[in-house]
Coordinates of C-alpha atoms (C1' of nucleotides) in Angstrom, one line a residue:
Chain A
M1 CA -58.3 45.2 85.2
S2 CA -56.5 44.1 88.1
S3 CA -58.6 44.0 91.4
H4 CA -55.3 45.0 93.4
L5 CA -55.5 48.4 94.1
S6 CA -52.1 50.2 94.2
E7 CA -51.5 52.7 97.2
Q8 CA -52.3 55.7 95.0
E9 CA -55.6 54.3 94.6
L10 CA -56.1 53.3 98.0
I11 CA -55.4 56.9 99.2
R12 CA -57.9 57.8 96.7
R13 CA -60.6 55.9 98.1
D14 CA -59.7 57.1 101.3
K15 CA -60.3 60.8 100.3
L16 CA -64.0 59.6 99.3
K17 CA -64.6 58.8 103.0
Q18 CA -63.0 62.4 104.0
L19 CA -64.7 64.0 101.6
E20 CA -68.0 62.5 102.7
E21 CA -67.2 63.4 106.5
L22 CA -67.1 66.6 105.5
G23 CA -70.4 66.7 103.8
I24 CA -68.8 67.3 100.5
E25 CA -70.4 65.3 97.4
A26 CA -67.3 63.9 95.4
Y27 CA -70.3 63.5 92.3
P28 CA -72.5 66.2 92.7
A29 CA -75.8 66.1 90.1
P30 CA -76.6 69.9 89.9
M31 CA -75.6 71.1 86.4
F32 CA -72.3 73.7 86.9
G33 CA -73.4 76.6 84.7
V34 CA -69.8 77.2 82.6
N35 CA -69.8 80.9 80.9
C36 CA -66.6 80.4 79.3
N37 CA -63.6 78.0 78.2
S38 CA -59.9 78.1 78.6
Q39 CA -59.8 79.5 74.9
Q40 CA -61.4 82.7 75.4
I41 CA -59.9 83.6 78.5
L42 CA -56.5 83.5 77.0
S43 CA -57.5 85.4 74.0
E44 CA -60.3 87.7 75.0
Y45 CA -58.7 89.2 78.5
D46 CA -57.6 92.3 78.6
D47 CA -55.9 93.7 81.6
V48 CA -56.6 97.4 81.2
A49 CA -60.1 96.9 80.2
K50 CA -60.4 94.5 83.0
N51 CA -63.2 92.3 81.5
L52 CA -64.0 88.5 82.4
Q53 CA -64.5 89.3 85.8
D54 CA -67.2 87.1 86.6
V55 CA -66.1 83.6 85.0
N56 CA -67.3 80.4 85.6
I57 CA -65.0 77.3 84.2
A58 CA -64.8 73.7 84.7
G59 CA -62.5 71.3 83.7
R60 CA -59.5 68.4 84.8
V61 CA -56.8 69.3 87.1
M62 CA -54.0 68.7 85.2
S63 CA -50.9 70.2 87.9
L64 CA -51.0 71.5 91.3
T65 CA -48.6 73.5 92.8
P66 CA -48.9 74.4 96.8
K67 CA -47.4 77.0 97.9
G68 CA -48.7 77.3 101.6
K69 CA -51.3 79.8 101.5
I70 CA -51.7 79.9 97.7
T71 CA -52.1 77.2 95.3
F72 CA -51.6 77.5 91.7
A73 CA -53.6 74.9 89.6
K74 CA -53.9 74.0 85.7
I75 CA -57.0 73.1 84.9
Q76 CA -57.8 71.7 81.1
D77 CA -61.2 72.2 79.2
E78 CA -61.8 71.0 75.7
K79 CA -60.3 74.0 74.4
G80 CA -57.0 74.2 76.3
K81 CA -55.4 74.8 79.7
I82 CA -55.8 77.7 82.2
Q83 CA -54.4 78.6 85.4
L84 CA -56.1 78.9 88.5
F85 CA -54.6 81.2 91.4
M86 CA -56.4 79.7 95.0
S87 CA -55.6 81.7 98.1
I88 CA -56.9 80.9 101.3
D89 CA -58.0 84.5 101.7
N90 CA -60.0 84.4 98.3
I91 CA -61.6 80.8 98.8
C92 CA -62.5 81.1 102.3
P93 CA -62.8 84.6 103.9
G94 CA -64.7 83.4 106.7
E95 CA -63.7 81.8 109.7
D96 CA -64.0 78.3 108.0
K97 CA -60.8 77.5 106.4
T98 CA -61.6 74.2 105.7
L99 CA -62.0 74.2 102.2
Y100 CA -58.7 75.5 101.2
E101 CA -56.9 73.6 104.3
K102 CA -58.3 69.9 103.8
V103 CA -60.0 70.3 100.1
I104 CA -57.8 71.9 98.5
K105 CA -54.4 71.4 99.7
H106 CA -54.9 67.5 100.6
I107 CA -58.0 66.2 98.7
L108 CA -57.6 67.7 96.0
D109 CA -55.5 65.7 93.1
I110 CA -54.5 65.9 89.5
G111 CA -57.2 64.4 87.3
D112 CA -60.2 65.7 89.5
I113 CA -62.8 67.4 87.5
V114 CA -63.5 70.8 89.3
G115 CA -65.6 73.9 88.6
V116 CA -64.7 77.2 89.6
K117 CA -66.0 81.0 89.8
G118 CA -63.6 83.9 89.7
E119 CA -61.8 87.0 87.9
V120 CA -59.4 86.9 85.3
F121 CA -56.0 88.3 86.1
I122 CA -52.5 88.1 85.0
T123 CA -50.0 87.0 87.4
K124 CA -46.6 88.8 88.0
T125 CA -45.0 86.0 85.8
G126 CA -47.3 87.3 83.3
E127 CA -49.8 84.4 83.1
T128 CA -53.2 84.8 82.6
S129 CA -54.9 83.2 85.2
I130 CA -58.3 83.0 87.1
R131 CA -58.5 84.3 90.5
V132 CA -60.8 81.7 92.1
K133 CA -63.6 83.0 94.6
H134 CA -65.7 79.9 94.8
F135 CA -64.1 76.5 93.8
Q136 CA -66.4 72.9 93.6
L137 CA -65.5 69.5 93.4
L138 CA -67.4 68.1 90.5
A139 CA -65.8 64.7 90.0
K140 CA -63.2 62.7 91.7
A141 CA -60.7 60.7 89.9
L142 CA -59.8 57.4 91.5
R143 CA -57.0 56.3 89.5
P144 CA -53.6 58.7 88.6
L145 CA -53.3 60.3 85.6
P146 CA -49.8 60.0 84.0
V147 CA -48.4 63.4 84.3
V148 CA -46.7 64.9 81.2
K149 CA -44.5 67.9 82.2
E150 CA -43.3 70.2 79.4
K151 CA -40.5 72.8 79.1
D152 CA -39.5 75.0 76.6
G153 CA -41.2 73.0 73.9
E154 CA -39.5 69.7 75.1
T155 CA -41.8 66.9 76.7
F156 CA -41.0 65.0 80.0
D157 CA -42.6 61.7 80.9
A158 CA -44.8 61.7 77.7
F159 CA -47.2 58.6 77.9
T160 CA -46.4 56.9 75.0
D161 CA -47.0 53.1 75.1
P162 CA -48.8 52.3 72.3
E163 CA -50.9 49.8 74.1
Q164 CA -52.0 51.8 76.9
R165 CA -52.8 54.5 74.4
F166 CA -55.1 52.6 72.4
R167 CA -56.8 50.7 75.3
Q168 CA -57.3 53.6 77.4
R169 CA -57.7 56.2 74.7
Y170 CA -59.4 58.3 77.3
V171 CA -56.2 58.9 79.3
D172 CA -54.1 59.3 76.0
L173 CA -56.9 62.1 75.0
V174 CA -56.3 63.9 78.3
V175 CA -53.0 64.0 78.5
N176 CA -51.6 64.3 74.6
P177 CA -53.1 67.3 72.9
Q178 CA -51.5 66.2 69.6
V179 CA -53.7 63.3 69.9
R180 CA -56.9 65.3 70.2
E181 CA -55.7 67.4 67.3
T182 CA -55.3 64.2 65.3
F183 CA -59.1 63.7 65.9
I184 CA -60.2 67.0 65.5
K185 CA -58.9 66.9 62.1
R186 CA -60.4 63.8 61.2
T187 CA -63.5 65.1 62.2
A188 CA -63.0 68.1 60.1
M189 CA -62.1 66.2 57.2
I190 CA -65.4 64.5 57.3
K191 CA -67.3 67.5 57.5
T192 CA -65.6 69.2 54.6
I193 CA -66.4 66.1 52.3
R194 CA -69.8 66.1 53.5
D195 CA -70.4 69.6 52.7
Y196 CA -68.8 69.1 49.7
L197 CA -71.0 66.5 48.5
N198 CA -74.5 68.1 49.8
D199 CA -73.6 71.5 48.1
H200 CA -73.3 69.2 45.1
G201 CA -76.5 68.0 45.2
A202 CA -76.1 64.7 47.0
M203 CA -78.3 62.4 49.3
E204 CA -76.9 61.2 52.6
V205 CA -78.3 57.7 53.3
D206 CA -77.9 54.8 55.5
T207 CA -78.0 50.9 54.1
P208 CA -77.5 47.7 55.8
V209 CA -74.8 46.5 57.7
L210 CA -76.6 43.1 58.5
Q211 CA -76.7 41.5 55.0
N212 CA -77.4 38.1 53.9
I213 CA -75.3 38.3 50.8
P214 CA -72.1 40.4 51.0
G215 CA -71.5 42.0 48.2
G216 CA -69.6 44.9 46.3
A217 CA -65.9 43.8 47.1
A218 CA -63.7 40.9 47.4
A219 CA -62.9 39.9 50.6
K220 CA -63.7 37.6 53.6
P221 CA -66.5 38.4 55.9
F222 CA -67.5 38.2 59.4
I223 CA -70.4 36.1 59.8
T224 CA -73.2 36.2 62.2
H225 CA -76.5 34.7 63.0
H226 CA -80.2 36.3 63.6
N227 CA -81.7 34.5 66.3
A228 CA -85.6 35.2 65.3
L229 CA -85.2 34.7 61.4
D230 CA -82.7 31.9 62.0
V231 CA -80.8 32.9 59.5
P232 CA -77.1 33.8 59.1
F233 CA -76.0 37.2 57.9
Y234 CA -72.9 38.9 56.9
L235 CA -71.2 42.2 58.5
R236 CA -70.8 44.2 55.1
I237 CA -67.8 44.3 53.2
A238 CA -69.1 47.2 51.1
N239 CA -72.3 49.2 50.5
E240 CA -71.6 49.6 46.3
L241 CA -74.5 47.1 45.9
Y242 CA -77.1 48.8 47.9
L243 CA -76.4 52.6 46.6
K244 CA -76.5 51.1 42.9
R245 CA -80.3 49.9 44.2
L246 CA -80.9 53.4 45.4
I247 CA -79.9 54.7 41.6
V248 CA -82.0 52.8 40.0
G249 CA -84.6 53.9 42.4
G250 CA -84.2 57.2 41.1
F251 CA -81.7 59.1 43.8
D252 CA -79.2 60.4 41.0
F253 CA -76.8 61.3 43.7
V254 CA -76.2 59.2 46.8
Y255 CA -73.5 59.0 49.4
E256 CA -72.9 56.9 52.9
F257 CA -69.9 56.7 55.0
S258 CA -69.9 52.7 55.1
R259 CA -68.6 51.3 58.4
N260 CA -67.2 47.8 56.7
F261 CA -66.3 44.8 58.3
R262 CA -63.3 42.1 57.0
N263 CA -62.5 39.2 58.4
E264 CA -58.8 39.5 57.3
G265 CA -55.4 40.4 58.9
M266 CA -54.7 43.4 60.7
D267 CA -51.6 45.7 60.5
R268 CA -50.5 49.5 60.5
T269 CA -52.9 50.3 57.4
H270 CA -55.8 47.6 58.1
N271 CA -58.3 47.5 61.0
P272 CA -61.3 44.7 61.2
E273 CA -63.5 47.4 60.8
F274 CA -62.9 50.4 58.8
T275 CA -64.9 53.6 57.0
V276 CA -65.1 53.7 53.2
L277 CA -67.1 56.5 51.7
E278 CA -69.0 55.4 48.9
F279 CA -71.0 57.7 46.3
Y280 CA -73.0 57.3 42.9
V281 CA -73.5 59.5 40.5
A282 CA -75.9 59.0 37.9
Y283 CA -75.6 60.2 34.1
K284 CA -71.7 60.7 34.8
D285 CA -68.4 58.4 33.8
Y286 CA -65.2 57.9 35.7
F287 CA -63.5 60.7 33.6
W288 CA -66.1 63.4 35.8
M289 CA -65.6 61.3 38.8
M290 CA -61.5 62.0 38.6
D291 CA -62.2 65.8 38.3
F292 CA -64.8 65.7 41.1
T293 CA -62.6 63.8 43.1
E294 CA -59.3 65.6 42.5
K295 CA -61.1 68.5 43.2
M296 CA -62.6 67.2 46.6
V297 CA -59.6 66.0 47.8
E298 CA -57.5 69.3 47.0
Q299 CA -60.7 70.9 48.9
I300 CA -59.8 68.8 52.0
A301 CA -56.3 69.5 52.0
I302 CA -57.0 73.5 52.1
A303 CA -59.6 72.8 54.7
L304 CA -57.0 71.0 57.0
H305 CA -53.8 72.6 56.4
G306 CA -54.6 76.0 54.9
T307 CA -52.6 75.0 51.8
T308 CA -52.6 72.1 49.0
D309 CA -49.3 71.1 50.3
V310 CA -49.3 68.7 53.2
I311 CA -46.2 67.3 55.1
L312 CA -46.3 63.4 55.4
G313 CA -43.5 62.1 57.2
D314 CA -40.3 63.2 55.2
K315 CA -42.3 64.3 52.2
T316 CA -44.4 66.8 51.0
I317 CA -47.4 65.5 48.7
N318 CA -49.0 68.3 46.7
F319 CA -52.8 67.9 46.6
K320 CA -53.2 70.4 44.1
A321 CA -56.0 69.7 41.3
P322 CA -55.6 68.0 38.4
F323 CA -53.6 65.1 39.4
K324 CA -51.4 63.1 36.9
R325 CA -53.4 60.3 35.3
V326 CA -51.5 57.3 33.7
S327 CA -52.8 54.0 32.5
I328 CA -51.8 51.0 34.3
Y329 CA -49.9 49.6 31.2
D330 CA -48.0 52.8 30.8
A331 CA -47.3 52.9 34.5
I332 CA -45.5 49.0 33.8
L333 CA -43.9 50.5 30.9
E334 CA -42.4 53.1 33.0
Y335 CA -41.1 51.4 35.9
T336 CA -40.4 48.1 34.2
G337 CA -39.5 48.8 30.5
F338 CA -42.1 46.3 29.6
D339 CA -45.0 47.2 27.1
I340 CA -47.6 44.6 28.1
S341 CA -50.3 46.0 26.6
A342 CA -50.7 43.4 23.7
M343 CA -49.2 40.3 25.8
D344 CA -51.2 37.2 26.4
E345 CA -51.2 34.9 29.3
E346 CA -48.1 33.2 28.9
Q347 CA -46.0 36.5 27.8
L348 CA -47.1 37.9 31.2
L349 CA -45.7 34.7 33.1
D350 CA -42.8 35.3 31.5
V351 CA -42.4 39.0 32.3
C352 CA -43.3 38.0 35.8
K353 CA -40.5 35.7 36.1
K354 CA -37.8 38.1 34.7
L355 CA -39.0 40.6 37.5
H356 CA -38.7 37.9 39.6
I357 CA -42.6 37.7 40.7
E358 CA -43.8 35.2 42.5
T359 CA -46.7 33.6 40.4
D360 CA -49.2 30.6 40.7
K361 CA -51.2 28.8 38.4
T362 CA -54.6 30.3 39.7
M363 CA -53.2 33.5 38.3
G364 CA -55.0 34.9 35.1
K365 CA -54.4 37.6 33.0
G366 CA -55.8 40.1 35.3
K367 CA -54.2 39.2 38.2
L368 CA -50.7 38.8 36.6
V369 CA -51.2 42.4 35.7
D370 CA -52.3 43.4 39.0
E371 CA -49.2 41.6 40.6
I372 CA -46.8 43.3 38.5
F373 CA -48.3 46.7 39.3
G374 CA -48.2 45.9 43.1
A375 CA -44.5 44.5 43.2
K376 CA -42.9 47.5 40.7
C377 CA -45.1 50.5 40.2
E378 CA -47.4 51.4 43.4
G379 CA -44.8 52.3 45.6
N380 CA -43.7 55.0 43.3
F381 CA -46.6 57.0 43.3
I382 CA -46.1 59.2 46.1
Q383 CA -47.8 62.2 44.7
P384 CA -51.7 62.2 44.1
T385 CA -52.2 60.1 40.7
F386 CA -54.8 58.5 38.7
I387 CA -54.1 55.0 37.8
I388 CA -56.7 54.4 35.1
D389 CA -58.0 51.4 32.8
Y390 CA -57.5 48.2 34.6
P391 CA -58.1 44.4 33.4
V392 CA -61.7 43.2 33.0
E393 CA -61.0 39.8 35.3
L394 CA -60.4 42.0 38.6
S395 CA -63.2 44.3 38.0
P396 CA -66.4 42.5 38.1
L397 CA -68.7 45.4 38.5
T398 CA -67.0 47.8 36.3
K399 CA -68.2 48.6 32.6
K400 CA -66.2 47.1 29.9
H401 CA -63.8 50.0 28.2
R402 CA -65.5 52.3 25.8
S403 CA -62.4 51.4 23.3
K404 CA -59.9 49.2 25.0
P405 CA -60.8 45.6 24.7
G406 CA -59.8 43.4 27.8
L407 CA -59.8 46.6 30.2
V408 CA -62.5 48.5 32.2
E409 CA -63.4 52.0 33.1
R410 CA -61.8 52.1 36.3
F411 CA -59.6 54.4 38.4
E412 CA -57.4 54.0 41.5
L413 CA -56.1 57.1 43.3
M414 CA -52.7 56.0 44.6
V415 CA -51.1 59.0 47.2
N416 CA -47.9 57.9 48.8
G417 CA -47.5 54.4 47.0
K418 CA -51.0 53.5 48.6
E419 CA -54.2 53.3 47.2
I420 CA -56.9 55.6 48.9
A421 CA -59.8 55.5 46.3
N422 CA -61.1 52.8 43.8
A423 CA -64.2 54.2 41.2
Y424 CA -65.6 53.0 38.1
T425 CA -67.9 53.7 35.4
E426 CA -70.3 51.4 36.7
L427 CA -71.7 48.3 35.0
N428 CA -75.4 48.8 34.6
D429 CA -75.5 46.0 31.4
P430 CA -77.9 43.2 33.6
L431 CA -76.6 40.3 31.4
D432 CA -73.1 41.2 31.6
Q433 CA -73.2 41.8 35.4
R434 CA -74.8 38.0 35.3
A435 CA -71.7 36.8 33.3
R436 CA -69.6 38.2 35.6
F437 CA -71.0 37.0 38.6
E438 CA -71.1 33.8 37.3
E439 CA -67.1 34.0 36.7
Q440 CA -67.0 35.0 40.3
A441 CA -68.9 31.7 41.5
K442 CA -66.5 30.0 39.4
L443 CA -63.8 31.1 41.2
Q444 CA -65.7 30.6 44.6
E445 CA -66.1 27.1 43.6
R446 CA -62.6 26.8 43.3
G447 CA -61.6 27.9 46.9
D448 CA -61.6 31.5 46.1
E449 CA -62.7 32.8 49.5
E450 CA -63.1 36.4 48.0
A451 CA -65.0 35.5 45.3
M452 CA -68.0 37.4 44.8
F453 CA -71.6 36.1 45.7
I454 CA -74.1 36.0 43.1
D455 CA -76.6 38.8 44.4
H456 CA -79.8 38.2 42.5
D457 CA -82.0 40.6 43.9
F458 CA -79.3 43.3 42.7
L459 CA -79.1 41.7 39.0
R460 CA -83.3 41.9 39.6
A461 CA -82.7 45.9 40.4
L462 CA -80.4 46.1 37.3
E463 CA -82.6 44.5 34.7
Y464 CA -85.2 47.1 35.6
G465 CA -82.4 49.6 33.9
M466 CA -79.9 51.7 36.2
P467 CA -78.8 54.8 34.4
P468 CA -75.5 55.3 33.7
T469 CA -73.6 55.9 36.9
S470 CA -70.0 56.4 38.3
G471 CA -69.5 55.5 41.5
I472 CA -66.3 55.7 44.2
G473 CA -65.4 54.3 47.1
I474 CA -62.4 56.4 49.0
G475 CA -60.8 55.1 52.4
I476 CA -61.6 57.3 54.9
D477 CA -58.9 55.9 57.6
R478 CA -56.4 56.0 54.9
L479 CA -57.1 59.8 54.0
A480 CA -57.4 60.5 57.5
M481 CA -53.8 59.3 57.7
L482 CA -52.6 61.2 54.6
M483 CA -54.1 64.4 56.1
T484 CA -53.1 64.2 59.5
N485 CA -49.3 62.8 58.9
Q486 CA -49.9 59.4 61.1
A487 CA -47.9 56.2 60.0
S488 CA -50.6 53.8 61.5
I489 CA -54.6 53.4 61.2
Q490 CA -54.6 53.1 64.9
E491 CA -53.7 56.6 65.1
V492 CA -56.7 57.9 63.4
L493 CA -59.3 55.5 65.3
F494 CA -60.5 56.6 68.4
F495 CA -60.8 52.8 69.5
P496 CA -58.4 50.5 67.1
Q497 CA -59.4 46.6 67.4
M498 CA -56.8 44.9 69.8
R499 CA -57.0 41.6 71.6
P500 CA -59.2 41.4 74.5
E501 CA -57.6 42.1 77.9
A502 CA -57.4 39.5 80.5
Q503 CA -60.2 39.7 83.2
D504 CA -59.7 38.7 86.5
Chain B
rG1 C1' -50.4 33.9 59.6
rU2 C1' -44.3 34.4 59.6
rU3 C1' -40.0 36.9 61.2
rU4 C1' -38.0 40.1 64.9
rC5 C1' -37.8 43.5 69.2
rC6 C1' -40.5 44.2 73.6
rG7 C1' -43.1 43.4 79.0
rU8 C1' -39.5 46.2 86.0
rA9 C1' -43.4 51.5 91.0
rG10 C1' -49.7 55.0 89.1
rC11 C1' -46.0 57.4 84.2
rU12 C1' -41.1 57.6 81.7
rC13 C1' -36.9 54.6 82.3
rA14 C1' -31.9 52.4 84.4
rG15 C1' -30.7 47.7 86.5
rC16 C1' -22.9 45.5 82.4
rU17 C1' -21.1 39.0 81.8
rG18 C1' -26.8 35.5 87.4
rG19 C1' -25.9 37.6 94.1
rU20 C1' -34.1 38.3 95.8
rA21 C1' -34.4 46.2 92.9
rG22 C1' -33.0 52.0 91.7
rA23 C1' -34.0 57.2 89.4
rG24 C1' -37.2 61.2 87.8
rC25 C1' -42.2 62.7 87.9
rA26 C1' -46.4 61.2 90.8
rA27 C1' -48.2 59.9 96.3
rU28 C1' -47.5 60.9 101.8
rA29 C1' -45.9 64.2 106.1
rC30 C1' -44.2 69.2 107.2
rA31 C1' -42.8 74.4 105.6
rC32 C1' -43.6 78.2 102.1
rU33 C1' -49.4 84.3 99.6
rU34 C1' -47.6 84.8 92.4
rU35 C1' -45.9 79.5 91.1
rU36 C1' -43.9 77.6 85.7
rA37 C1' -40.9 70.5 84.9
rA38 C1' -42.1 75.3 92.0
rU39 C1' -38.5 74.5 96.0
rG40 C1' -36.6 72.3 100.6
rU41 C1' -36.7 68.4 104.3
rA42 C1' -38.6 63.5 105.4
rU43 C1' -41.3 58.9 104.4
rG44 C1' -44.2 54.9 101.5
rG45 C1' -44.5 52.3 97.3
rG46 C1' -42.9 46.6 93.2
rU47 C1' -45.9 38.5 92.9
rC48 C1' -39.3 42.4 88.0
rU49 C1' -46.6 40.1 82.5
rC50 C1' -47.6 34.8 83.9
rG51 C1' -46.1 28.9 83.9
rG52 C1' -41.7 26.0 84.0
rG53 C1' -36.2 24.8 83.6
rU54 C1' -31.0 25.2 84.7
rU55 C1' -28.7 26.8 89.3
rC56 C1' -26.5 27.1 96.2
rG57 C1' -28.9 31.4 93.9
rA58 C1' -33.2 34.3 88.0
rA59 C1' -35.5 40.9 86.8
rU60 C1' -31.2 39.1 84.4
rC61 C1' -29.8 32.3 81.3
rC62 C1' -33.3 28.5 78.8
rC63 C1' -38.3 26.6 77.2
rG64 C1' -43.5 27.8 76.9
rA65 C1' -47.7 30.9 77.2
rC66 C1' -50.0 35.9 77.1
rG67 C1' -49.8 41.0 75.5
rG68 C1' -48.0 44.8 72.4
rG69 C1' -44.6 47.2 68.4
rA70 C1' -42.1 46.7 63.8
rA71 C1' -41.3 44.2 59.2
rC72 C1' -43.1 40.7 55.6
rA73 C1' -47.4 37.9 53.6
rC74 C1' -53.1 39.0 52.3
rC75 C1' -55.7 43.4 51.9
rA76 C1' -58.5 48.9 51.8

RNA sequence: GUUUCCGUAGCUCAGCUGGUAGAGCAAUACACUUUUAAUGUAUGGGUCUCGGGUUCGAAUCCCGACGGGAACACCA
């Protein structure tokens, strides 16, 4: 945020003065009645019918090509770009040529927002354009926009510096159309999900972001303070426990796009705040949830790409339902050759040693299984795969498996070697839940910063009776990365977290 | 948090083993009434991220800070 103005910024500020002297408002208040957009003009104009002879359109000047008594400009609106043909005769039919000679030829800059009225025609070189009859400046730009040029599909001088792109996303969005596309797709994805859930009778709800007990996940929370109550609050790490309270309350299918906050590391797949869709459905189990989820994900792929095949880097992911289902033990058997299904802790430690996986004494049986899976298996599941039946120690909110001792009814959806969803048959036995929380409390006493707190109100809710329920959390940012072919979470968040800029 | 690469004009970059900076686009001025990365002529624009050090001399070498990218660790 430099207080030093560049030559170009000084010149643009001087142009403000020139406008004032001409009696032209640089930032006029009255609305400009837009009656079409660039896309409509390009797709609807018919050179024989000579339609669109009275268009009003507004946008940002992206290029200027003055040629003496005519000037070509390209303006960009929300839908794309359209060329303006501005001639001195059309713009200034009378004696006073100021608007053309001064304003358009000298004061107008790339980056300015303008509104024009005119008629659509096709130039000699075949480009659909607007012959401008009325020109109005709607907002003057005081900073120069990066000028990205293009020829034969090749881009020149693209605005690419990631730091500037993320810090000044507004500039990125103006000059990089593919960035716009990514975010349009993200929004389309969320709309598809919302429609899918609503069509199945779900109710969208809002639950607290400020919580005095951060529950529902194993993660380090952000902490803040409420002055009037003089109590600490945590920013939510998950909304699971609140949605289950609503299930107790009698809403049978609830969902929320939950902005979660975790005070952990940042990298290309982690932002301190991120979005998880969680939904809970009464009287269902995790098998039902797998069916429901794979259909939803398939539908997202089709909505965004028109097909279930989605290109991701050099791979093609096929989101055609049903997805493969592999138990975690079978996955480990397949990729390590070890059948660990009946092993005790000592035998597991031995397997880890043979596989060169680092362990420490705090790791219990469940954690060891998770380590083996994470190190040797996870990355292999490129095509959508449900990994099912996890060790009970890792899943304090999940119901014990109906037939496999030591396991819980849980699945994770793996795509491109990464987890994008985590779901359970929810634990609704209040006594079992209390025992699991107490296990977590012991871990916390041993210094595990990510162990769960005991949430007594949640236990109280379960004691009133929660119907058998299945629930899921889906990483929306991660899913957006998959669906938009992006390798970094920063590319699917408008404003990814950055270190604050130095102020002066 | 660790390792590693990077930071030069508004944007994209060049600047070899040290001799106080260049290009294209953008900007300014002039010409040009159908351009397409318009063209032609001329001009201006930089505390080379910041702070130290070595040196007669540092954008360049060394140390540190700040910011960013990538990989690893933790996690979603």
